DNA sequence: CCTTGAACCTCTAGTTGCTAGAGATCCTAT
DNA sequence: ATAGGATCTCTAGCAACTAGAGGTTCAAGG
């Protein structure tokens, strides 16, 4: 059985984050030592590693919650898991597209700037006047 | 002089967001009508458009605060504005790289999945076992 | 065995950039 | 004059944590 600190060490998830995951029910309530300190077994460790990996892949916590509950039902069809992953892929692709547009806009802005005074700074100018902008709608990134 | 609703209409920034910007000092306190309702002139409108455009380009509010204070000093060198924009460009590029790694990982995960039951679902498997993963560190996206 | 200090505990509050709602007031059009 | 939409202030909530206060427990060294 591992202490929360060791668990943190083996999974790379910070101690307060582990407690946070427990508090929102993503991890089950941990067993406690005589002195009320959390103790974790291998299963908890695997569950946390799963969460961490999914977080690294950008899945929001409620998707992870869903994926975890799916992984507890091995006999079910994996279509639901696929749907979640596909949704995530679409969102990642979308964010890439948007960010690439931003990148171009920022590059253009910087390329044009002769680096004189603020009054003829293209950075400020482009930001001030939407007409100078190639794109009309960026949306959230 | 425009009401907050009209200002919202012309700039595309939602009413509560405008009030929020005022509350955090990004916009100056607006003049008020006899009945205590906010009134905006052209200058306020321009300032808000600036903010909106910078937000669309992904600048965080404290960067925008800095850019706004720069734009108030037209005689200064625009080097500082360039630094902020370059920093933003670096961060955008970095996020693109990370997202592209995620995209590949998700694609690989989905490609491998034969869509049977959860027990042989590659999506769940990849998430469960970091060894199945091409990338070791994704960091925040 | 005792002490020291690191690790742990709970709890609250802060972060970023808003958004949603309650309950009251104002303004405009009929 | 009144109906309704728009505005006002204020609080609370969202994601996904992070930071800090103030107190307890554990493990290693003397």
Coordinates of N, CA, C and O in Angstrom, one line a residue, chain A residues 10-125:
Chain A
X10 N 4.8 7.9 -8.4 CA 4.8 6.9 -9.4 C 3.9 7.3 -10.6 O 4.1 6.8 -11.7
X11 N 2.9 8.1 -10.3 CA 2.0 8.5 -11.4 C 2.3 9.8 -12.0 O 1.8 10.2 -13.1
X12 N 3.0 10.7 -11.3 CA 3.3 12.0 -11.8 C 2.1 13.0 -11.6 O 2.1 14.0 -12.2
X13 N 1.1 12.6 -10.8 CA 0.0 13.5 -10.5 C 0.3 14.1 -9.1 O 0.6 13.4 -8.2
X14 N 0.1 15.4 -9.0 CA 0.5 16.0 -7.8 C -0.5 15.7 -6.6 O -1.7 15.4 -6.9
X15 N 0.0 15.7 -5.4 CA -0.7 15.3 -4.3 C -2.1 16.0 -4.1 O -3.1 15.4 -4.0
X16 N -2.1 17.3 -4.2 CA -3.4 18.0 -4.1 C -4.4 17.6 -5.2 O -5.6 17.6 -4.9
X17 N -3.8 17.3 -6.3 CA -4.7 16.9 -7.5 C -5.3 15.6 -7.2 O -6.5 15.4 -7.5
X18 N -4.6 14.7 -6.6 CA -5.1 13.4 -6.2 C -6.3 13.5 -5.3 O -7.4 13.0 -5.4
X19 N -6.1 14.4 -4.3 CA -7.1 14.6 -3.3 C -8.3 15.3 -4.0 O -9.5 15.0 -3.7
X20 N -8.0 16.2 -4.9 CA -9.1 16.8 -5.7 C -9.9 15.8 -6.5 O -11.1 15.8 -6.4
X21 N -9.2 14.9 -7.1 CA -9.9 13.8 -7.9 C -10.8 13.0 -7.0 O -11.9 12.6 -7.4
X22 N -10.3 12.7 -5.8 CA -11.2 12.0 -4.8 C -12.4 12.8 -4.5 O -13.5 12.3 -4.4
X23 N -12.2 14.1 -4.2 CA -13.3 15.0 -3.8 C -14.4 15.1 -4.8 O -15.5 15.3 -4.5
X24 N -14.0 15.0 -6.1 CA -15.1 15.1 -7.1 C -15.5 13.7 -7.5 O -16.3 13.6 -8.5
X25 N -15.1 12.7 -6.9 CA -15.6 11.3 -7.1 C -15.0 10.6 -8.3 O -15.5 9.6 -8.8
X26 N -13.9 11.2 -8.8 CA -13.2 10.5 -10.0 C -12.4 9.3 -9.5 O -12.3 8.3 -10.2
X27 N -11.8 9.5 -8.3 CA -11.2 8.3 -7.6 C -12.1 8.0 -6.4 O -12.7 8.9 -5.8
X28 N -12.2 6.7 -6.1 CA -13.0 6.3 -5.0 C -12.3 6.8 -3.7 O -11.1 7.1 -3.7
X29 N -13.0 6.8 -2.6 CA -12.4 7.2 -1.3 C -11.3 6.2 -1.0 O -11.6 5.0 -1.0
X30 N -10.2 6.7 -0.6 CA -9.1 5.9 -0.3 C -9.2 5.2 1.0 O -9.8 5.8 1.9
X31 N -8.6 4.0 1.2 CA -8.5 3.5 2.5 C -7.6 4.4 3.4 O -6.8 5.2 2.8
X32 N -7.7 4.2 4.7 CA -6.9 5.1 5.6 C -6.0 4.3 6.5 O -6.4 3.2 6.9
X33 N -4.9 4.8 6.8 CA -4.0 4.2 7.9 C -4.6 4.5 9.2 O -5.6 5.2 9.4
X34 N -4.0 3.9 10.3 CA -4.5 4.1 11.6 C -4.5 5.6 11.9 O -5.4 6.1 12.6
X35 N -3.6 6.3 11.4 CA -3.5 7.8 11.6 C -4.2 8.6 10.6 O -3.9 9.8 10.4
X36 N -5.2 8.0 9.9 CA -6.0 8.7 8.9 C -5.4 9.2 7.7 O -5.9 10.1 7.0
X37 N -4.3 8.6 7.3 CA -3.6 8.9 6.1 C -4.0 8.0 4.9 O -4.2 6.8 5.2
X38 N -4.2 8.5 3.7 CA -4.6 7.7 2.6 C -3.7 6.7 2.2 O -2.4 6.9 2.2
X39 N -4.2 5.5 1.9 CA -3.4 4.4 1.4 C -3.9 3.9 0.1 O -5.1 3.8 -0.1
X40 N -3.0 3.6 -0.9 CA -3.5 3.2 -2.2 C -2.9 1.8 -2.6 O -1.8 1.5 -2.3
X41 N -3.7 1.0 -3.3 CA -3.3 -0.2 -3.8 C -3.0 -0.1 -5.3 O -3.1 1.0 -5.9
X42 N -2.6 -1.2 -5.9 CA -2.3 -1.2 -7.3 C -3.4 -0.7 -8.2 O -3.2 0.0 -9.2
X43 N -4.6 -1.1 -7.8 CA -5.8 -0.8 -8.6 C -6.0 0.7 -8.7 O -6.2 1.3 -9.8
X44 N -5.8 1.4 -7.5 CA -6.0 2.8 -7.5 C -4.9 3.5 -8.3 O -5.1 4.5 -9.0
X45 N -3.7 2.9 -8.3 CA -2.6 3.4 -9.1 C -2.9 3.3 -10.6 O -2.6 4.3 -11.3
X46 N -3.5 2.2 -11.0 CA -3.8 2.0 -12.4 C -4.9 3.0 -12.8 O -4.8 3.6 -13.9
X47 N -5.8 3.2 -11.9 CA -6.9 4.1 -12.3 C -6.4 5.5 -12.4 O -6.8 6.3 -13.3
X48 N -5.5 5.9 -11.5 CA -4.9 7.3 -11.6 C -4.1 7.4 -12.8 O -4.1 8.5 -13.5
X49 N -3.3 6.4 -13.2 CA -2.5 6.4 -14.4 C -3.4 6.6 -15.6 O -3.1 7.4 -16.5
X50 N -4.5 5.9 -15.6 CA -5.5 6.1 -16.7 C -5.9 7.5 -16.8 O -5.9 8.1 -17.9
X51 N -6.3 8.1 -15.7 CA -6.8 9.5 -15.6 C -5.7 10.4 -16.2 O -5.9 11.2 -17.0
X52 N -4.5 10.2 -15.7 CA -3.4 11.1 -16.1 C -3.2 11.0 -17.6 O -3.0 12.0 -18.2
X53 N -3.2 9.8 -18.1 CA -2.9 9.7 -19.5 C -4.0 10.3 -20.3 O -3.8 11.0 -21.3
X54 N -5.3 10.1 -19.9 CA -6.4 10.7 -20.6 C -6.3 12.3 -20.5 O -6.6 13.0 -21.5
X55 N -5.9 12.8 -19.4 CA -5.7 14.2 -19.2 C -4.7 14.7 -20.2 O -4.8 15.8 -20.8
X56 N -3.6 14.0 -20.3 CA -2.5 14.4 -21.2 C -3.0 14.4 -22.6 O -2.5 15.2 -23.4
X57 N -4.0 13.6 -23.0 CA -4.6 13.6 -24.3 C -5.7 14.6 -24.4 O -6.4 14.7 -25.4
X58 N -5.8 15.4 -23.4 CA -6.7 16.6 -23.5 C -8.2 16.2 -23.1 O -9.0 17.1 -23.3
X59 N -8.5 15.0 -22.7 CA -9.9 14.7 -22.4 C -10.3 15.5 -21.1 O -9.6 15.5 -20.1
X60 N -11.5 16.1 -21.2 CA -12.0 16.8 -20.0 C -12.4 15.7 -18.9 O -12.7 14.6 -19.3
X61 N -12.5 16.2 -17.7 CA -12.7 15.2 -16.6 C -14.0 14.4 -16.8 O -14.1 13.3 -16.4
X62 N -15.1 15.1 -17.3 CA -16.3 14.3 -17.4 C -16.3 13.3 -18.5 O -16.9 12.2 -18.4
X63 N -15.4 13.5 -19.5 CA -15.2 12.4 -20.5 C -14.4 11.3 -19.8 O -14.7 10.1 -20.1
X64 N -13.5 11.6 -19.0 CA -12.7 10.6 -18.3 C -13.6 9.8 -17.4 O -13.4 8.5 -17.3
X65 N -14.5 10.5 -16.7 CA -15.4 9.8 -15.9 C -16.2 8.7 -16.7 O -16.3 7.6 -16.2
X66 N -16.6 9.1 -17.9 CA -17.3 8.2 -18.7 C -16.5 7.0 -19.2 O -16.9 5.9 -19.2
X67 N -15.3 7.4 -19.6 CA -14.3 6.3 -20.1 C -14.0 5.3 -19.0 O -14.0 4.1 -19.2
X68 N -13.9 5.8 -17.8 CA -13.6 5.0 -16.6 C -14.8 4.0 -16.4 O -14.6 2.8 -16.1
X69 N -16.0 4.5 -16.5 CA -17.1 3.7 -16.2 C -17.3 2.6 -17.3 O -17.7 1.5 -17.1
X70 N -16.9 3.0 -18.5 CA -16.9 2.0 -19.6 C -15.8 0.9 -19.3 O -16.1 -0.2 -19.5
X71 N -14.7 1.3 -18.9 CA -13.6 0.4 -18.7 C -13.9 -0.6 -17.6 O -13.3 -1.7 -17.4
X72 N -14.9 -0.3 -16.8 CA -15.4 -1.2 -15.7 C -16.3 -2.2 -16.3 O -16.7 -3.2 -15.5
X73 N -16.8 -2.1 -17.5 CA -17.7 -3.0 -18.1 C -17.1 -3.6 -19.4 O -17.5 -3.3 -20.5
X74 N -16.2 -4.6 -19.2 CA -15.4 -5.1 -20.3 C -16.2 -5.8 -21.4 O -15.8 -6.0 -22.5
X75 N -17.4 -6.3 -21.0 CA -18.2 -7.1 -22.0 C -19.0 -6.2 -22.9 O -19.5 -6.7 -23.9
X76 N -19.1 -4.9 -22.5 CA -19.9 -4.0 -23.4 C -19.2 -3.7 -24.7 O -18.0 -3.8 -24.8
X77 N -20.0 -3.2 -25.7 CA -19.4 -2.8 -26.9 C -18.5 -1.5 -26.7 O -18.8 -0.7 -25.8
X78 N -17.5 -1.4 -27.5 CA -16.6 -0.3 -27.2 C -17.0 0.9 -28.1 O -16.3 1.9 -28.2
X79 N -18.2 0.9 -28.7 CA -18.6 2.0 -29.5 C -18.6 3.3 -28.8 O -18.2 4.3 -29.3
X80 N -19.1 3.2 -27.6 CA -19.2 4.5 -26.8 C -17.9 5.1 -26.5 O -17.7 6.3 -26.6
X81 N -16.9 4.3 -26.2 CA -15.5 4.8 -26.0 C -15.0 5.4 -27.3 O -14.4 6.5 -27.3
X82 N -15.3 4.8 -28.4 CA -14.9 5.3 -29.7 C -15.5 6.7 -29.9 O -14.9 7.6 -30.4
X83 N -16.8 6.8 -29.6 CA -17.5 8.1 -29.8 C -16.8 9.2 -29.0 O -16.5 10.3 -29.6
X84 N -16.4 8.9 -27.8 CA -15.8 9.9 -26.9 C -14.4 10.3 -27.5 O -14.1 11.5 -27.6
X85 N -13.7 9.3 -27.9 CA -12.3 9.5 -28.5 C -12.4 10.3 -29.8 O -11.7 11.2 -30.1
X86 N -13.5 10.0 -30.6 CA -13.6 10.7 -31.9 C -14.0 12.1 -31.7 O -13.5 13.0 -32.3
X87 N -14.9 12.4 -30.7 CA -15.3 13.7 -30.3 C -14.0 14.5 -29.9 O -13.8 15.7 -30.3
X88 N -13.2 13.9 -29.1 CA -12.0 14.5 -28.7 C -11.0 14.9 -29.9 O -10.5 15.9 -30.0
X89 N -11.0 13.9 -30.8 CA -10.1 14.1 -32.0 C -10.6 15.3 -32.8 O -9.9 16.2 -33.2
X90 N -11.9 15.4 -33.0 CA -12.5 16.5 -33.7 C -12.2 17.8 -33.0 O -11.8 18.8 -33.7
X91 N -12.3 17.8 -31.7 CA -12.0 19.1 -31.0 C -10.6 19.5 -31.1 O -10.2 20.6 -31.2
X92 N -9.7 18.5 -31.1 CA -8.3 18.8 -31.2 C -8.0 19.3 -32.6 O -7.3 20.3 -32.7
X93 N -8.5 18.7 -33.6 CA -8.3 19.1 -35.0 C -8.8 20.6 -35.1 O -8.1 21.4 -35.8
X94 N -9.9 20.8 -34.6 CA -10.5 22.1 -34.7 C -9.6 23.2 -34.0 O -9.4 24.3 -34.6
X95 N -9.1 22.8 -32.8 CA -8.3 23.8 -32.2 C -7.0 24.0 -32.9 O -6.5 25.2 -33.0
X96 N -6.5 23.0 -33.6 CA -5.3 23.2 -34.4 C -5.5 24.2 -35.5 O -4.8 25.1 -35.8
X97 N -6.6 24.0 -36.2 CA -7.0 24.9 -37.3 C -7.1 26.4 -36.8 O -6.5 27.3 -37.4
X98 N -7.8 26.5 -35.7 CA -7.9 27.9 -35.2 C -6.6 28.5 -34.8 O -6.3 29.7 -35.1
X99 N -5.8 27.7 -34.2 CA -4.5 28.2 -33.7 C -3.6 28.5 -34.9 O -2.8 29.5 -34.9
X100 N -3.7 27.7 -36.0 CA -2.9 28.0 -37.2 C -3.3 29.4 -37.8 O -2.4 30.1 -38.2
X101 N -4.6 29.7 -37.7 CA -5.0 31.0 -38.2 C -4.4 32.1 -37.4 O -3.9 33.1 -37.9
X102 N -4.5 31.9 -36.1 CA -3.9 32.9 -35.1 C -2.4 33.1 -35.4 O -1.9 34.2 -35.4
X103 N -1.7 31.9 -35.6 CA -0.3 32.0 -35.8 C 0.0 32.9 -37.0 O 0.9 33.7 -37.0
X104 N -0.7 32.6 -38.1 CA -0.5 33.4 -39.3 C -0.8 34.9 -39.1 O 0.0 35.8 -39.6
X105 N -1.8 35.2 -38.4 CA -2.2 36.6 -38.1 C -1.1 37.2 -37.3 O -0.7 38.4 -37.6
X106 N -0.6 36.5 -36.3 CA 0.5 37.1 -35.4 C 1.8 37.3 -36.2 O 2.5 38.3 -36.1
X107 N 2.1 36.3 -37.1 CA 3.3 36.4 -37.9 C 3.2 37.6 -38.8 O 4.1 38.4 -39.0
X108 N 2.0 37.8 -39.4 CA 1.8 38.9 -40.4 C 2.0 40.2 -39.6 O 2.6 41.2 -40.1
X109 N 1.4 40.3 -38.5 CA 1.5 41.5 -37.7 C 2.9 41.8 -37.3 O 3.3 43.0 -37.5
X110 N 3.7 40.8 -37.0 CA 5.1 41.1 -36.6 C 6.0 41.3 -37.8 O 6.9 42.1 -37.7
X111 N 5.7 40.7 -38.9 CA 6.5 40.9 -40.1 C 6.4 42.4 -40.5 O 7.3 43.0 -41.0
X112 N 5.2 42.9 -40.4 CA 4.9 44.3 -40.9 C 5.5 45.3 -40.0 O 5.7 46.5 -40.4
X113 N 5.8 45.0 -38.8 CA 6.2 46.0 -37.8 C 7.6 46.4 -38.0 O 8.6 45.6 -38.0
X114 N 7.9 47.7 -38.2 CA 9.2 48.2 -38.5 C 9.9 48.5 -37.2 O 11.1 48.9 -37.2
X115 N 9.3 48.3 -36.1 CA 9.9 48.5 -34.8 C 10.4 49.9 -34.6 O 11.5 50.2 -34.2
X116 N 9.5 50.8 -34.9 CA 9.8 52.2 -34.6 C 9.1 52.6 -33.3 O 9.4 52.0 -32.3
X117 N 8.3 53.6 -33.4 CA 7.5 54.0 -32.1 C 6.1 53.4 -32.2 O 5.7 52.9 -33.2
X118 N 5.5 53.5 -31.0 CA 4.2 52.9 -30.9 C 3.2 53.4 -32.0 O 2.4 52.7 -32.5
X119 N 3.4 54.7 -32.3 CA 2.4 55.4 -33.2 C 2.4 54.7 -34.6 O 1.4 54.7 -35.2
X120 N 3.6 54.1 -35.0 CA 3.5 53.4 -36.2 C 3.7 51.9 -36.1 O 4.2 51.2 -37.0
X121 N 3.4 51.4 -34.9 CA 3.5 50.0 -34.6 C 2.4 49.2 -35.2 O 1.2 49.4 -34.9
X122 N 2.7 48.2 -36.1 CA 1.7 47.4 -36.7 C 1.0 46.5 -35.7 O -0.2 46.2 -35.9
X123 N 1.7 46.1 -34.7 CA 1.0 45.3 -33.7 C -0.2 46.0 -33.1 O -1.3 45.5 -33.1
X124 N 0.1 47.2 -32.6 CA -1.0 47.9 -32.0 C -2.1 48.3 -33.1 O -3.3 48.2 -32.8
X125 N -1.6 48.6 -34.3 CA -2.5 49.1 -35.3 C -3.4 47.9 -35.7 O -4.6 48.1 -35.9

